[in-house]
PDB file of C-alpha atoms in Angstrom:
ATOM      1  CA  UNK A 324     -16.670   5.375  17.873  1.00 93.00           C
ATOM      2  CA  UNK A 325     -16.143   7.172  14.599  1.00 94.00           C
ATOM      3  CA  UNK A 326     -14.003  10.316  14.575  1.00 97.00           C
ATOM      4  CA  UNK A 327     -13.771  13.082  11.974  1.00 96.00           C
ATOM      5  CA  UNK A 328     -10.616  15.202  12.161  1.00 97.00           C
ATOM      6  CA  UNK A 329     -10.655  18.618  10.487  1.00 97.00           C
ATOM      7  CA  UNK A 330      -6.943  18.858   9.728  1.00 95.00           C
ATOM      8  CA  UNK A 331      -4.084  16.517   8.951  1.00 92.00           C
ATOM      9  CA  UNK A 332      -0.624  16.249  10.475  1.00 91.00           C
ATOM     10  CA  UNK A 333       0.235  15.788  14.127  1.00 93.00           C
ATOM     11  CA  UNK A 334      -3.235  16.795  15.347  1.00 93.00           C
ATOM     12  CA  UNK A 335      -4.764  13.844  13.476  1.00 95.00           C
ATOM     13  CA  UNK A 336      -2.048  11.545  14.830  1.00 96.00           C
ATOM     14  CA  UNK A 337      -2.834  12.726  18.367  1.00 95.00           C
ATOM     15  CA  UNK A 338      -6.536  12.068  17.903  1.00 96.00           C
ATOM     16  CA  UNK A 339      -5.768   8.575  16.564  1.00 97.00           C
ATOM     17  CA  UNK A 340      -3.476   7.828  19.520  1.00 97.00           C
ATOM     18  CA  UNK A 341      -5.944   9.159  22.087  1.00 96.00           C
ATOM     19  CA  UNK A 342      -9.032   7.439  20.677  1.00 96.00           C
ATOM     20  CA  UNK A 343      -7.728   4.308  18.985  1.00 96.00           C
ATOM     21  CA  UNK A 344      -9.615   5.390  15.843  1.00 96.00           C
ATOM     22  CA  UNK A 345      -7.564   4.796  12.690  1.00 95.00           C
ATOM     23  CA  UNK A 346      -7.904   5.042   8.926  1.00 91.00           C
ATOM     24  CA  UNK A 347      -7.118   1.330   8.712  1.00 88.00           C
ATOM     25  CA  UNK A 348     -10.015   0.433  10.967  1.00 89.00           C
ATOM     26  CA  UNK A 349     -12.239   2.871   9.067  1.00 87.00           C
ATOM     27  CA  UNK A 350     -13.042   4.695  12.304  1.00 92.00           C
ATOM     28  CA  UNK A 351     -11.039   7.863  11.551  1.00 95.00           C
ATOM     29  CA  UNK A 352     -12.069  10.191   8.729  1.00 94.00           C
ATOM     30  CA  UNK A 353     -10.266  13.278   7.473  1.00 94.00           C
ATOM     31  CA  UNK A 354     -12.419  16.244   6.488  1.00 93.00           C
ATOM     32  CA  UNK A 355      -9.914  18.964   5.564  1.00 93.00           C
ATOM     33  CA  UNK A 356     -11.179  22.232   7.003  1.00 95.00           C
ATOM     34  CA  UNK A 357      -7.737  23.254   8.260  1.00 95.00           C
ATOM     35  CA  UNK A 358      -8.915  23.434  11.876  1.00 95.00           C
ATOM     36  CA  UNK A 359      -7.719  21.738  15.047  1.00 95.00           C
ATOM     37  CA  UNK A 360     -11.132  20.273  15.676  1.00 97.00           C
ATOM     38  CA  UNK A 361     -12.813  16.896  15.653  1.00 97.00           C
ATOM     39  CA  UNK A 362     -16.264  15.363  15.779  1.00 97.00           C
ATOM     40  CA  UNK A 363     -16.602  12.223  17.867  1.00 97.00           C
ATOM     41  CA  UNK A 364     -19.567  10.016  16.992  1.00 95.00           C
ATOM     42  CA  UNK A 365     -21.018   7.221  19.097  1.00 94.00           C
ATOM     43  CA  UNK A 366     -22.109   4.933  16.260  1.00 88.00           C
ATOM     44  CA  UNK A 367     -24.543   3.040  18.502  1.00 87.00           C
ATOM     45  CA  UNK A 368     -26.718   5.981  19.565  1.00 89.00           C
ATOM     46  CA  UNK A 369     -25.578   8.485  16.854  1.00 87.00           C
ATOM     47  CA  UNK A 370     -24.570  11.087  19.466  1.00 94.00           C
ATOM     48  CA  UNK A 371     -22.017  13.442  17.850  1.00 96.00           C
ATOM     49  CA  UNK A 372     -19.858  15.935  19.745  1.00 97.00           C
ATOM     50  CA  UNK A 373     -17.689  18.600  18.080  1.00 97.00           C
ATOM     51  CA  UNK A 374     -14.665  19.606  20.138  1.00 97.00           C
ATOM     52  CA  UNK A 375     -12.247  22.410  19.311  1.00 96.00           C
ATOM     53  CA  UNK A 376      -9.867  24.652  21.243  1.00 95.00           C
ATOM     54  CA  UNK A 377     -11.472  27.579  23.035  1.00 96.00           C
ATOM     55  CA  UNK A 378     -10.599  30.736  21.073  1.00 95.00           C
ATOM     56  CA  UNK A 379      -9.128  32.362  24.186  1.00 95.00           C
ATOM     57  CA  UNK A 380      -7.129  29.311  25.388  1.00 95.00           C
ATOM     58  CA  UNK A 381      -3.741  30.532  24.140  1.00 93.00           C
ATOM     59  CA  UNK A 382      -4.203  34.003  25.618  1.00 94.00           C
ATOM     60  CA  UNK A 383      -5.370  32.500  28.905  1.00 95.00           C
ATOM     61  CA  UNK A 384      -2.279  30.288  29.014  1.00 93.00           C
ATOM     62  CA  UNK A 385       0.007  33.258  28.341  1.00 92.00           C
ATOM     63  CA  UNK A 386      -1.659  35.463  30.952  1.00 93.00           C
ATOM     64  CA  UNK A 387      -1.680  32.718  33.585  1.00 92.00           C
ATOM     65  CA  UNK A 388       2.116  32.347  33.328  1.00 92.00           C
ATOM     66  CA  UNK A 389       3.502  35.784  32.371  1.00 91.00           C
ATOM     67  CA  UNK A 390       7.024  34.902  33.559  1.00 93.00           C
ATOM     68  CA  UNK A 391       7.352  31.784  31.388  1.00 94.00           C
ATOM     69  CA  UNK A 392      10.476  31.517  29.183  1.00 95.00           C
ATOM     70  CA  UNK A 393       8.353  31.697  26.047  1.00 94.00           C
ATOM     71  CA  UNK A 394       4.783  31.542  24.829  1.00 91.00           C
ATOM     72  CA  UNK A 395       5.324  27.846  24.081  1.00 92.00           C
ATOM     73  CA  UNK A 396       6.487  27.170  27.653  1.00 94.00           C
ATOM     74  CA  UNK A 397       3.507  29.085  29.046  1.00 93.00           C
ATOM     75  CA  UNK A 398       1.151  26.977  26.971  1.00 93.00           C
ATOM     76  CA  UNK A 399       2.918  23.740  27.897  1.00 93.00           C
ATOM     77  CA  UNK A 400       2.610  24.435  31.621  1.00 94.00           C
ATOM     78  CA  UNK A 401      -0.789  26.113  31.644  1.00 95.00           C
ATOM     79  CA  UNK A 402      -2.499  23.472  29.515  1.00 94.00           C
ATOM     80  CA  UNK A 403      -1.621  20.921  32.193  1.00 94.00           C
ATOM     81  CA  UNK A 404      -3.469  22.805  34.940  1.00 94.00           C
ATOM     82  CA  UNK A 405      -6.234  24.775  33.217  1.00 95.00           C
ATOM     83  CA  UNK A 406      -9.660  23.143  33.216  1.00 95.00           C
ATOM     84  CA  UNK A 407     -11.080  21.486  30.120  1.00 95.00           C
ATOM     85  CA  UNK A 408     -13.816  24.147  30.205  1.00 95.00           C
ATOM     86  CA  UNK A 409     -11.105  26.816  29.788  1.00 95.00           C
ATOM     87  CA  UNK A 410      -9.321  24.932  27.018  1.00 95.00           C
ATOM     88  CA  UNK A 411     -12.086  23.459  24.857  1.00 96.00           C
ATOM     89  CA  UNK A 412     -15.491  24.092  23.385  1.00 97.00           C
ATOM     90  CA  UNK A 413     -17.687  21.004  23.096  1.00 97.00           C
ATOM     91  CA  UNK A 414     -21.001  21.102  21.280  1.00 97.00           C
ATOM     92  CA  UNK A 415     -23.476  18.420  20.331  1.00 97.00           C
ATOM     93  CA  UNK A 416     -23.946  18.403  16.558  1.00 97.00           C
ATOM     94  CA  UNK A 417     -26.073  16.691  13.943  1.00 95.00           C
ATOM     95  CA  UNK A 418     -24.132  15.146  11.074  1.00 93.00           C
ATOM     96  CA  UNK A 419     -25.027  16.162   7.517  1.00 93.00           C
ATOM     97  CA  UNK A 420     -23.985  12.739   6.270  1.00 86.00           C
ATOM     98  CA  UNK A 421     -25.013   9.181   6.990  1.00 84.00           C
ATOM     99  CA  UNK A 422     -22.840   7.162   9.361  1.00 82.00           C
ATOM    100  CA  UNK A 423     -24.419   4.042   7.869  1.00 77.00           C
ATOM    101  CA  UNK A 424     -23.249   5.056   4.370  1.00 74.00           C
ATOM    102  CA  UNK A 425     -19.737   5.794   5.646  1.00 76.00           C
ATOM    103  CA  UNK A 426     -19.397   2.492   7.430  1.00 73.00           C
ATOM    104  CA  UNK A 427     -21.150   0.866   4.446  1.00 70.00           C
ATOM    105  CA  UNK A 428     -20.851  -2.852   4.013  1.00 68.00           C
ATOM    106  CA  UNK A 429     -17.491  -4.123   5.292  1.00 66.00           C
ATOM    107  CA  UNK A 430     -16.311  -7.265   3.549  1.00 75.00           C
ATOM    108  CA  UNK A 431     -18.435  -6.750   0.432  1.00 85.00           C
ATOM    109  CA  UNK A 432     -16.436  -7.014  -2.792  1.00 92.00           C
ATOM    110  CA  UNK A 433     -17.543  -6.420  -6.378  1.00 94.00           C
ATOM    111  CA  UNK A 434     -15.685  -6.048  -9.671  1.00 95.00           C
ATOM    112  CA  UNK A 435     -15.837  -2.908 -11.818  1.00 95.00           C
ATOM    113  CA  UNK A 436     -17.565  -3.724 -15.112  1.00 95.00           C
ATOM    114  CA  UNK A 437     -15.190  -1.388 -16.999  1.00 94.00           C
ATOM    115  CA  UNK A 438     -11.649  -1.807 -15.601  1.00 92.00           C
ATOM    116  CA  UNK A 439     -12.064  -5.115 -13.787  1.00 94.00           C
ATOM    117  CA  UNK A 440     -10.600  -3.828 -10.519  1.00 95.00           C
ATOM    118  CA  UNK A 441     -12.026  -4.904  -7.176  1.00 95.00           C
ATOM    119  CA  UNK A 442     -14.173  -2.415  -5.257  1.00 93.00           C
ATOM    120  CA  UNK A 443     -14.645  -2.944  -1.523  1.00 89.00           C
ATOM    121  CA  UNK A 444     -17.008  -1.793   1.213  1.00 83.00           C
ATOM    122  CA  UNK A 445     -19.914  -0.728  -0.969  1.00 85.00           C
ATOM    123  CA  UNK A 446     -18.034   2.085  -2.721  1.00 87.00           C
ATOM    124  CA  UNK A 447     -19.207   1.093  -6.206  1.00 92.00           C
ATOM    125  CA  UNK A 448     -21.453   3.253  -8.359  1.00 93.00           C
ATOM    126  CA  UNK A 449     -24.241   1.461 -10.200  1.00 95.00           C
ATOM    127  CA  UNK A 450     -24.603   2.692 -13.780  1.00 94.00           C
ATOM    128  CA  UNK A 451     -26.809   0.950 -16.301  1.00 95.00           C
ATOM    129  CA  UNK A 452     -27.250  -1.841 -13.781  1.00 96.00           C
ATOM    130  CA  UNK A 453     -23.474  -2.479 -13.670  1.00 95.00           C
ATOM    131  CA  UNK A 454     -21.069  -1.832 -10.780  1.00 95.00           C
ATOM    132  CA  UNK A 455     -18.392   0.733 -11.618  1.00 95.00           C
ATOM    133  CA  UNK A 456     -15.477   1.999  -9.575  1.00 94.00           C
ATOM    134  CA  UNK A 457     -15.665   5.733  -8.916  1.00 93.00           C
ATOM    135  CA  UNK A 458     -12.831   6.351 -11.369  1.00 93.00           C
ATOM    136  CA  UNK A 459     -14.670   4.646 -14.242  1.00 93.00           C
ATOM    137  CA  UNK A 460     -17.895   6.369 -13.183  1.00 94.00           C
ATOM    138  CA  UNK A 461     -16.251   9.764 -13.784  1.00 92.00           C
ATOM    139  CA  UNK A 462     -15.347  10.587 -10.163  1.00 92.00           C
ATOM    140  CA  UNK A 463     -11.564  10.282 -10.618  1.00 88.00           C
ATOM    141  CA  UNK A 464      -9.207  12.444  -8.587  1.00 84.00           C
ATOM    142  CA  UNK A 465      -6.298  11.832 -10.989  1.00 81.00           C
ATOM    143  CA  UNK A 466      -5.599  11.288 -14.689  1.00 82.00           C
ATOM    144  CA  UNK A 467      -3.189   8.710 -16.060  1.00 76.00           C
ATOM    145  CA  UNK A 468      -0.286  10.314 -17.917  1.00 77.00           C
ATOM    146  CA  UNK A 469       0.096   9.154 -21.509  1.00 71.00           C
ATOM    147  CA  UNK A 470       3.902   8.996 -21.279  1.00 62.00           C
ATOM    148  CA  UNK A 471       3.948   6.229 -18.655  1.00 58.00           C
ATOM    149  CA  UNK A 472       6.578   4.196 -20.535  1.00 55.00           C
ATOM    150  CA  UNK A 473       7.221   1.870 -17.619  1.00 55.00           C
ATOM    151  CA  UNK A 474       3.675   0.518 -17.999  1.00 57.00           C
ATOM    152  CA  UNK A 475       4.460  -0.787 -21.484  1.00 56.00           C
ATOM    153  CA  UNK A 476       8.029  -1.916 -20.769  1.00 57.00           C
ATOM    154  CA  UNK A 477       8.887  -2.555 -17.096  1.00 55.00           C
ATOM    155  CA  UNK A 478      12.579  -2.833 -18.063  1.00 55.00           C
ATOM    156  CA  UNK A 479      12.601   0.904 -18.887  1.00 54.00           C
ATOM    157  CA  UNK A 480      12.065   2.055 -15.293  1.00 53.00           C
ATOM    158  CA  UNK A 481      10.048   0.657 -12.419  1.00 56.00           C
ATOM    159  CA  UNK A 482       7.155   2.687 -10.956  1.00 55.00           C
ATOM    160  CA  UNK A 483       8.971   2.913  -7.617  1.00 55.00           C
ATOM    161  CA  UNK A 484      12.145   4.274  -9.250  1.00 57.00           C
ATOM    162  CA  UNK A 485      10.139   6.800 -11.278  1.00 53.00           C
ATOM    163  CA  UNK A 486       8.220   8.060  -8.263  1.00 55.00           C
ATOM    164  CA  UNK A 487      11.377   8.273  -6.153  1.00 57.00           C
ATOM    165  CA  UNK A 488      13.205  10.212  -8.870  1.00 58.00           C
ATOM    166  CA  UNK A 489      10.326  12.707  -9.096  1.00 57.00           C
ATOM    167  CA  UNK A 490      10.260  13.352  -5.349  1.00 58.00           C
ATOM    168  CA  UNK A 491      14.019  13.458  -4.976  1.00 56.00           C
ATOM    169  CA  UNK A 492      14.454  10.036  -3.302  1.00 51.00           C
TER     170      UNK A 492
END
């Protein structure tokens, strides 16, 4: 199974715990849409099911236990007894991306022709017949700061110390 979660945080942790899909096993993918929803894909037959909370689930929980101590308590108790049909919407979907490309080629390793770093799982970009990492191919999600003194002289400050000082650690 391959699972796409549409938000991060505890919802994604719950999906990982319930399914056994993890980032480390490359069976859990995060697509940040900010929604408590997930698509579960059977990679053998390509069946994909999108599951998300029913829009009226919270109101149904509150109305089914009007004397609960709080809205949270009403949800806690009602979610244990309401049917899955009342709580969730499940729809078969067709993915707009290739499962084969996502899973790619596990165990394949090549070296970037520009920076010399290893690229795994078929994530290289071929340019001019040469394998490039996505960073060297212009698909970087960060830029290296020019004032990274610790790169030139590790005695100045270690990367771990610098990062910790910036985040207040």
